[in-house]
Amino acid sequence: MALTVARHLVVFLRRPGNQAQFSAQLAAQTAQRAPLREVQLGAPPTPFRQWGRITEHPDDDLSVEALAARAALSPRHFARAFQAETGTTPGRYVDRVRLEHARRLLEDTGDGVEGVSRASGYGTPEAMRRAFLRVLGTTPAEYRRRFSPATAGPPR
């Protein structure tokens, strides 16, 4: 219940015990320049722009080239400006957002690892597994076993 309320209030919880204190939105600074901020946080849709923020669409093409095109900047300039303003590279930011999204799905849903990996923007379940091992030191299945509430139901 607290998790649901916190998400609706856009409050990031301090995780108990040995859970990673991980939030891509808290870790990265918000960019000052409008085109970079719009790529990072989103912008109101227009007839020409239907794309939302990275955190809402982790399964989109989030390559530097695609993000730069959305910001109307060259890939090289976009990457340098994004890092200068947020303190992290676009690739690292996207990696963190995808991992955070996958963690939330594993904690809150009974979706299978393959579905979670697809919804989180990983090409394969193995790519998601490698990301979990590299950052969290555990597999997605083990993560779910440890941190998913009993009410989430069995994996499908």
PDB file of C-alpha atoms in Angstrom, residues 3 7 12-23 100 103-104 107 136 143 147-148:
ATOM      1  CA  LEU A   3       4.557   1.675  -2.403  1.00  0.00           C
ATOM      2  CA  ARG A   7       4.352   6.082  -6.661  1.00  0.00           C
ATOM      3  CA  PHE A  12      11.027   7.721  -4.038  1.00  0.00           C
ATOM      4  CA  LEU A  13      11.151   5.308  -1.143  1.00  0.00           C
ATOM      5  CA  ARG A  14      14.263   4.683   0.895  1.00  0.00           C
ATOM      6  CA  ARG A  15      14.624   0.955   0.491  1.00  0.00           C
ATOM      7  CA  PRO A  16      15.143  -1.149   3.625  1.00  0.00           C
ATOM      8  CA  GLY A  17      17.946  -3.574   4.401  1.00  0.00           C
ATOM      9  CA  ASN A  18      20.350  -4.503   1.674  1.00  0.00           C
ATOM     10  CA  GLN A  19      18.133  -3.431  -1.219  1.00  0.00           C
ATOM     11  CA  ALA A  20      19.840  -1.045  -3.615  1.00  0.00           C
ATOM     12  CA  GLN A  21      19.020   2.614  -3.045  1.00  0.00           C
ATOM     13  CA  PHE A  22      18.563   3.073  -6.767  1.00  0.00           C
ATOM     14  CA  SER A  23      16.589   5.669  -8.652  1.00  0.00           C
ATOM     15  CA  GLU A 100      14.771   0.308 -12.390  1.00  0.00           C
ATOM     16  CA  ARG A 103      12.983  -4.191 -10.896  1.00  0.00           C
ATOM     17  CA  ARG A 104       9.579  -2.561 -10.406  1.00  0.00           C
ATOM     18  CA  GLU A 107       8.428  -6.609  -7.598  1.00  0.00           C
ATOM     19  CA  LEU A 136      22.741  -5.910  -8.310  1.00  0.00           C
ATOM     20  CA  TYR A 143      15.601 -10.727  -7.152  1.00  0.00           C
ATOM     21  CA  PHE A 147      11.849  -8.666  -2.961  1.00  0.00           C
ATOM     22  CA  SER A 148       8.442  -9.393  -4.457  1.00  0.00           C
TER      23      SER A 148
END
